[in-house]
Short mmCIF file of C-alpha atoms in Angstrom, two decimals:
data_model
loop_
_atom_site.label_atom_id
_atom_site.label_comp_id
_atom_site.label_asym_id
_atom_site.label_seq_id
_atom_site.Cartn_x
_atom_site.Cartn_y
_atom_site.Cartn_z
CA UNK A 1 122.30 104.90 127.04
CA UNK A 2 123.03 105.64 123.25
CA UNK A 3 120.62 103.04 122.52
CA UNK A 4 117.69 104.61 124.20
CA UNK A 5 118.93 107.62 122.50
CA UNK A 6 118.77 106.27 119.08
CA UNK A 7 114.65 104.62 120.03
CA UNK A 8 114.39 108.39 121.00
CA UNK A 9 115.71 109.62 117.64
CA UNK A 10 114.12 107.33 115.09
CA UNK A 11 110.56 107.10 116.75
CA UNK A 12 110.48 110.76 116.76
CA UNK A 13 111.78 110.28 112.56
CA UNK A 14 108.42 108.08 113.31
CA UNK A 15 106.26 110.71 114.61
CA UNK A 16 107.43 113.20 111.71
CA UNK A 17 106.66 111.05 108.97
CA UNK A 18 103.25 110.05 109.98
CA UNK A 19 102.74 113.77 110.67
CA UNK A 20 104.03 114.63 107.20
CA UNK A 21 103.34 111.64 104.53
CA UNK A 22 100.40 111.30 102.93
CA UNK A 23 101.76 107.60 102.84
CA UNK A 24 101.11 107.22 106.40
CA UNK A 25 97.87 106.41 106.57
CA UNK A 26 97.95 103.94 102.96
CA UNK A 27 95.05 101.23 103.98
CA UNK A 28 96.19 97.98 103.10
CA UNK A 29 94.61 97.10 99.57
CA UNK A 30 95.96 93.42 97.98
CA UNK A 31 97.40 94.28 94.43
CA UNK A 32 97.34 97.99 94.28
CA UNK A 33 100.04 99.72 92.41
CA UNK A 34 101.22 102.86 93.98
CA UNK A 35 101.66 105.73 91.37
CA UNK A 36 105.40 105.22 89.75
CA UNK A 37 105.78 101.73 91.11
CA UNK A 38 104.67 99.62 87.68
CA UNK A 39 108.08 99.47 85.57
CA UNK A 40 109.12 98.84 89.24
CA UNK A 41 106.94 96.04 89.89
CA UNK A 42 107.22 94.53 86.16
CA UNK A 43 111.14 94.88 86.72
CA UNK A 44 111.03 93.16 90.34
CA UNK A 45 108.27 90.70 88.60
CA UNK A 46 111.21 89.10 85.78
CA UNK A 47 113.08 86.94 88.50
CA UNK A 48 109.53 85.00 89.54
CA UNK A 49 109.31 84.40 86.06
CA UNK A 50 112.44 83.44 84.74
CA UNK A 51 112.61 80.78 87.49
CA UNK A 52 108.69 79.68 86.81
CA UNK A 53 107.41 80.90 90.43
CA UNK A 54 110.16 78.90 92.18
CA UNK A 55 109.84 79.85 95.89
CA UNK A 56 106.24 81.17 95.86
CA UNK A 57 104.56 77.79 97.17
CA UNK A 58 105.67 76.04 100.49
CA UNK A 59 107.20 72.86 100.18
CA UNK A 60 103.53 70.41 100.34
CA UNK A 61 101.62 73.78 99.19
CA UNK A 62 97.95 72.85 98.76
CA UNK A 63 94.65 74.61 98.18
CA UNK A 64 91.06 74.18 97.53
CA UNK A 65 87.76 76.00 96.49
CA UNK A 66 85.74 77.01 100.09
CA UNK A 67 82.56 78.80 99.91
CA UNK A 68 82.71 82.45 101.27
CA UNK A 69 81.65 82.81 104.87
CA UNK A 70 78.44 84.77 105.38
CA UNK A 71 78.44 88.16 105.80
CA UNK A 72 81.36 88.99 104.30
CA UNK A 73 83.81 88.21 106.94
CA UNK A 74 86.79 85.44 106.91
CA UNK A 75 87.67 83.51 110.40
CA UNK A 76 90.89 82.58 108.51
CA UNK A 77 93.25 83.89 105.86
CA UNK A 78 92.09 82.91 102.33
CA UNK A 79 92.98 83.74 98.94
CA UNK A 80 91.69 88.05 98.41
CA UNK A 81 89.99 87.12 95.45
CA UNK A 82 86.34 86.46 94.72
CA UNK A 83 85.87 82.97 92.74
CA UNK A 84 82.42 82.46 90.28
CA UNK A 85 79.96 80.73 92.44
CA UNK A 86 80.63 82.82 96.07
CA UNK A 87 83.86 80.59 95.78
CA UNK A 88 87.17 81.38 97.46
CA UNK A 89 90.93 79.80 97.39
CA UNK A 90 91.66 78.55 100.77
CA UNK A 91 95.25 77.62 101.50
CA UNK A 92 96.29 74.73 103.65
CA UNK A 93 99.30 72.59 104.40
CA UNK A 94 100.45 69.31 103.52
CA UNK A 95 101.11 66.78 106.16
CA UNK A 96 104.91 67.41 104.00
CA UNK A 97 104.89 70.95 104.95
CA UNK A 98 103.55 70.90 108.08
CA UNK A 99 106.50 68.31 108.67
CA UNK A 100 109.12 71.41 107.96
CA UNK A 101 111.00 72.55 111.36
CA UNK A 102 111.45 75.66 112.08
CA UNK A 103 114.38 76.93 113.55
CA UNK A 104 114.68 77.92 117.29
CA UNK A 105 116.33 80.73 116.64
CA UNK A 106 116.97 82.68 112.95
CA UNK A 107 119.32 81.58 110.68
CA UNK A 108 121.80 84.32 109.98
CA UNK A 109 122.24 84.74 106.04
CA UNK A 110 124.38 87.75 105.01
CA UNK A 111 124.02 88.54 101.52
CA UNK A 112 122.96 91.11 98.89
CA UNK A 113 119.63 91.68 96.75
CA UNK A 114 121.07 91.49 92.94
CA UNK A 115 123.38 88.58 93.74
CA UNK A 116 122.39 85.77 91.81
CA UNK A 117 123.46 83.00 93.90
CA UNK A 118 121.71 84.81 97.16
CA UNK A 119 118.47 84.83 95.24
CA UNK A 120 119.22 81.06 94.98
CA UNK A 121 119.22 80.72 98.86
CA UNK A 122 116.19 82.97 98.95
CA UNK A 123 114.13 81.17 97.18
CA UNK A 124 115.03 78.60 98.97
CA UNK A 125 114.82 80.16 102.72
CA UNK A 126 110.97 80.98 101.03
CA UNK A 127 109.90 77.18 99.67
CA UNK A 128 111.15 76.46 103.21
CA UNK A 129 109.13 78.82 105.17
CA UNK A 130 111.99 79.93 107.32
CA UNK A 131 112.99 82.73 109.42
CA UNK A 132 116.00 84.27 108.59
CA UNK A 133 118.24 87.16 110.00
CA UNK A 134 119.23 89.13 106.89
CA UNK A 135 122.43 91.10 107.43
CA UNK A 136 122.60 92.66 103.84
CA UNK A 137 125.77 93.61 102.45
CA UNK A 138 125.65 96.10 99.71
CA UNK A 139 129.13 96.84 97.82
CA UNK A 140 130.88 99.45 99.40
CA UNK A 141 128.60 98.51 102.74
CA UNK A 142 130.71 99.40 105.93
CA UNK A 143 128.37 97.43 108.82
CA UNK A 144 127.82 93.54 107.90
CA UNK A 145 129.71 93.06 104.67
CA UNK A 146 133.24 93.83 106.64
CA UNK A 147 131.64 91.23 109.57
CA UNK A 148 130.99 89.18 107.39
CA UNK A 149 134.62 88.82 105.71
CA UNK A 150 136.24 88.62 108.75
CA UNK A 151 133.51 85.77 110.01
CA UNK A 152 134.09 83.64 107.09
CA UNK A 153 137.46 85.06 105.93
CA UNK A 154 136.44 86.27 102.54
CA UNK A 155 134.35 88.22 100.32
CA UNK A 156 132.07 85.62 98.70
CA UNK A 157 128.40 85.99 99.10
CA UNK A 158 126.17 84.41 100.27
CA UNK A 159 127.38 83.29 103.62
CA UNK A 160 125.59 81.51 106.30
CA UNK A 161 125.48 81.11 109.72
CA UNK A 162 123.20 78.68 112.11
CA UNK A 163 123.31 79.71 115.73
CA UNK A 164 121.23 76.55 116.62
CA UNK A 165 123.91 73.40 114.80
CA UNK A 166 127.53 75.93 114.81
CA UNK A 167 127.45 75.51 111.20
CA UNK A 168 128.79 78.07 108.89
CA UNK A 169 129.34 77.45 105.13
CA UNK A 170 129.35 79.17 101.53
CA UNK A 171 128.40 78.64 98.82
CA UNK A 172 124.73 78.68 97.64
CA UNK A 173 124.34 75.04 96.51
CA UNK A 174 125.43 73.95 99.67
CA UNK A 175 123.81 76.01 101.83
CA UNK A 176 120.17 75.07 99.84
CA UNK A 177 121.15 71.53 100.64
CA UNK A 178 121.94 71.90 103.96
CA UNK A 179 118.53 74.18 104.85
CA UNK A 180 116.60 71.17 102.90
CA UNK A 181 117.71 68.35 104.97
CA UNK A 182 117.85 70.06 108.63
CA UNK A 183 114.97 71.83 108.32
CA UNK A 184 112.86 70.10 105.30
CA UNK A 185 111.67 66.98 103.44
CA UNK A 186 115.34 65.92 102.89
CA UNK A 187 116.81 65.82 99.50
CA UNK A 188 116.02 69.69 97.35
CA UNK A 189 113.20 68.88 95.21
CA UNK A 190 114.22 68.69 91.46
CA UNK A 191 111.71 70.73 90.03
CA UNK A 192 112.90 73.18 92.47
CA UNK A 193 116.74 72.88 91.40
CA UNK A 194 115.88 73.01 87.69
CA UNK A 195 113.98 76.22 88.33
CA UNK A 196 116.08 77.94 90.80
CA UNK A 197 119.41 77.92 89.24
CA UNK A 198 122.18 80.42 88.65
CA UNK A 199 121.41 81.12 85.34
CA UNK A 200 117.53 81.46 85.40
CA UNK A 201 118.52 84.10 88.43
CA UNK A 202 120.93 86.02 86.74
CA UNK A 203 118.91 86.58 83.62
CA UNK A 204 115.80 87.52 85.66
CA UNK A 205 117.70 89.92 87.85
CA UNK A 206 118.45 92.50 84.67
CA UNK A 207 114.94 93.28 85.13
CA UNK A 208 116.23 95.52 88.18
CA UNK A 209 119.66 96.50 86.68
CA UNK A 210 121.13 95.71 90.71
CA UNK A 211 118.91 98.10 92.55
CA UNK A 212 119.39 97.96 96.16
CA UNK A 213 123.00 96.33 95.95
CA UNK A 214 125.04 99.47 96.90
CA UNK A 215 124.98 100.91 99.91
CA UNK A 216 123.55 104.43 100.91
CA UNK A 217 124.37 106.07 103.80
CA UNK A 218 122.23 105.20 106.73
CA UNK A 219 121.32 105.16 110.69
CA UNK A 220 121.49 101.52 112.07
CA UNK A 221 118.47 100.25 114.29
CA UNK A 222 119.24 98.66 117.59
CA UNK A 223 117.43 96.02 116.98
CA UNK A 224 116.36 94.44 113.93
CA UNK A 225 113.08 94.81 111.54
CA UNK A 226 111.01 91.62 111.07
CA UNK A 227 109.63 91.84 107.41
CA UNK A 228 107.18 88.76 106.72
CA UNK A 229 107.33 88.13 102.44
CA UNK A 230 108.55 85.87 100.74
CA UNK A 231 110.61 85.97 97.52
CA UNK A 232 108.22 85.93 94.55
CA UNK A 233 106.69 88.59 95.88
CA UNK A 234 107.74 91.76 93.51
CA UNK A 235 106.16 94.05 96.39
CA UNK A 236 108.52 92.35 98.65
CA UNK A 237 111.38 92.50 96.34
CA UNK A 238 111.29 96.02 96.57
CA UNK A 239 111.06 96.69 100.23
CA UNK A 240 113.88 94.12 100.27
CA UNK A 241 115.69 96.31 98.16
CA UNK A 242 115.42 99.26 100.38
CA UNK A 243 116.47 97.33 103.32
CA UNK A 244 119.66 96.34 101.54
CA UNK A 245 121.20 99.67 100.51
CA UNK A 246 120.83 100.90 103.68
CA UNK A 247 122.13 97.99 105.20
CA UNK A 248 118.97 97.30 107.67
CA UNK A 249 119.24 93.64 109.67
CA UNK A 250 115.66 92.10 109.32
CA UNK A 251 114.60 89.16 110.80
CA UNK A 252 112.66 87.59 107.58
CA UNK A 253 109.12 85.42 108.66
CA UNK A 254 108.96 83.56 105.08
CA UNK A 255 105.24 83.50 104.58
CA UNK A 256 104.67 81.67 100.87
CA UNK A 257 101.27 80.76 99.55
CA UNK A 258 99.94 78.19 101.91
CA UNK A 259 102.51 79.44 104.64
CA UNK A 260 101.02 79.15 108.59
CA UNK A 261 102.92 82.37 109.05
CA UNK A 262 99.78 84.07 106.69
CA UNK A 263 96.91 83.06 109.57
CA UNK A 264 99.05 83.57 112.51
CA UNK A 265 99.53 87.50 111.34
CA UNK A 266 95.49 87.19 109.94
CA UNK A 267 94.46 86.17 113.45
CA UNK A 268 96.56 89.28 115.18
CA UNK A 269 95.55 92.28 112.44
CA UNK A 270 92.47 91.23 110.73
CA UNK A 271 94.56 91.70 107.28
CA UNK A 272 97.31 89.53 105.22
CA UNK A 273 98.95 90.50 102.76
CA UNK A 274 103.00 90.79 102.29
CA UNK A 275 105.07 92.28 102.78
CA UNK A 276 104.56 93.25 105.77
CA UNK A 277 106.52 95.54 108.23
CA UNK A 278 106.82 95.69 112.23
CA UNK A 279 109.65 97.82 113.57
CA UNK A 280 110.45 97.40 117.06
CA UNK A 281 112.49 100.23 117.21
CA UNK A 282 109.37 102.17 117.04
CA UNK A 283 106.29 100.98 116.57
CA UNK A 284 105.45 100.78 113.03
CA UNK A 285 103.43 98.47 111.39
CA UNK A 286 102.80 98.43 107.89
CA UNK A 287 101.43 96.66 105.23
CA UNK A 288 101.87 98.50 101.43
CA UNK A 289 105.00 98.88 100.34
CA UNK A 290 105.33 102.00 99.05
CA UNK A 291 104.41 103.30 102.15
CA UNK A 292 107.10 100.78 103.76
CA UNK A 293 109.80 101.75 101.70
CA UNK A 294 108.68 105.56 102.43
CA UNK A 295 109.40 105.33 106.08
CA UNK A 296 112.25 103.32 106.02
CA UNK A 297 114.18 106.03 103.95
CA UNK A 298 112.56 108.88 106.19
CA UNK A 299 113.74 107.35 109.65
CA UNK A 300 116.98 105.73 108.58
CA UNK A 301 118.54 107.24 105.71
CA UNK A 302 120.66 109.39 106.06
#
């Protein structure tokens, strides 16, 4: 089938690129800065701070001091950083955030990366902790942007759909409210809303002048990535970015600080950190960005 075909095609883009990129074999290090990634990383950085680290804490985030484990090793994700005293930051949950539900199957968001109102939802898909199908529509975009306008019957952005109520709605205020009170505490938390608006978005995004919001000609996957970040992140921010312009779907597993999401992938690799990258379409797994963005524009752009 073409589909096989197209497995066949990108994990042998796959095979070339490990073969090829001395990005391949990048160990995962928390906080490193690849070589002509810092104006990058300062310029993905702005948004976090112009909306005062809205979306970088789950909703009942909390944490506390925990003496290292002897030996060196961690039975559970904490904090990569070494405290005064042998002390490290251990993240838990809330009874409030381990109250969140998570949906039985993705939410479907499409949207684009240097849209202000779609950073709105973002942050708020992140303070939530949910998974989301990103279908990202880039201007000039010719696979979900087009769906997506004759879905909802116009180009406004973003636009949501949830497989598991039928509901389908625009614009970002609503959709925050409606994500709040079906899958969280209730009402959006004010301190969030204050932080997260339209404005505080729109000045933060200059810091990337609308990278990743036009679309580049690329090979679609059969079957979508699953990226776990969350939107804070400036590391993710830029993988994100990737992902948009060449319109890759990517199931998002939002993994904030104090996120279940960060064990459950700690337990499986040994290693946390975001963002992190599994393809299905052919194997990959990878954890720095640089390297992530390296093989996503070596096996699917075109």
């Amino acid at each position: 089938s073409s589909s096989d075909a197209d497995v066949e095609y990108f994990r042998s883009q796959y095979d070339a690129w490990k073969a090829k990129s001395s990005l391949a074999g990048l160990e995962a290090t928390p906080f490193s800065v690849a070589e002509g990634y810092t104006g990058k990383l300062i310029g993905a950085s702005l948004p976090t701070l112009a909306t005062a680290l809205a979306g970088a804490f789950v909703t009942g985030y909390k944490g506390k001091l925990r003496k290292k484990e002897e030996g060196g090793g961690e039975a559970k994700y904490v904090l990569p950083v070494s405290l005064p005293g042998g002390y490290t930051w251990a993240e838990d949950q809330s009874s409030d955030a381990l109250a969140l539900r998570q949906p039985a199957q993705p939410l479907v968001i499409y949207e684009f990366q240097g849209c202000p109102f779609c950073r709105k939802v973002r942050v708020a898909v992140s303070a939530l902790g949910l998974d989301v199908l990103f279908k990202p529509c880039p201007k000039d975009g010719k696979t979900w942007r087009p769906e997506a306008i004759e879905k909802g019957g116009k180009a406004q952005f973003p636009y949501m759909e949830d497989p598991n109520t039928g509901t389908a709605m625009y614009e970002s205020a609503d959709i925050i409210a409606y994500l709040f009170e079906t899958y969280g505490p209730g009402a959006v938390p004010r301190s969030l809303s204050l932080r997260n608006s339209a404005i505080a978005n729109s000045l933060g995004l200059i810091g990337r002048m609308g990278a990743g919001s036009r679309a580049l000609p690329s090979a679609l996957p059969p079957s979508p990535l699953d990226l776990w970040g969350y939107e804070a992140s400036p590391y993710v921010v830029l993988v994100k970015e990737t992902l948009c312009e060449l319109e890759i779907p990517y199931v998002q597993h939002s993994a904030p600080r104090g996120s279940a999401k960060r064990q459950e992938v700690f337990a499986r690799k040994g290693h946390f950190q975001v963002p992190y990258l599994e393809d299905p379409n052919t194997g990959a797994e990878l954890f720095e960005s640089s390297a992530i963005i390296d093989y996503l524009k070596t096996v699917y752009a075109k």
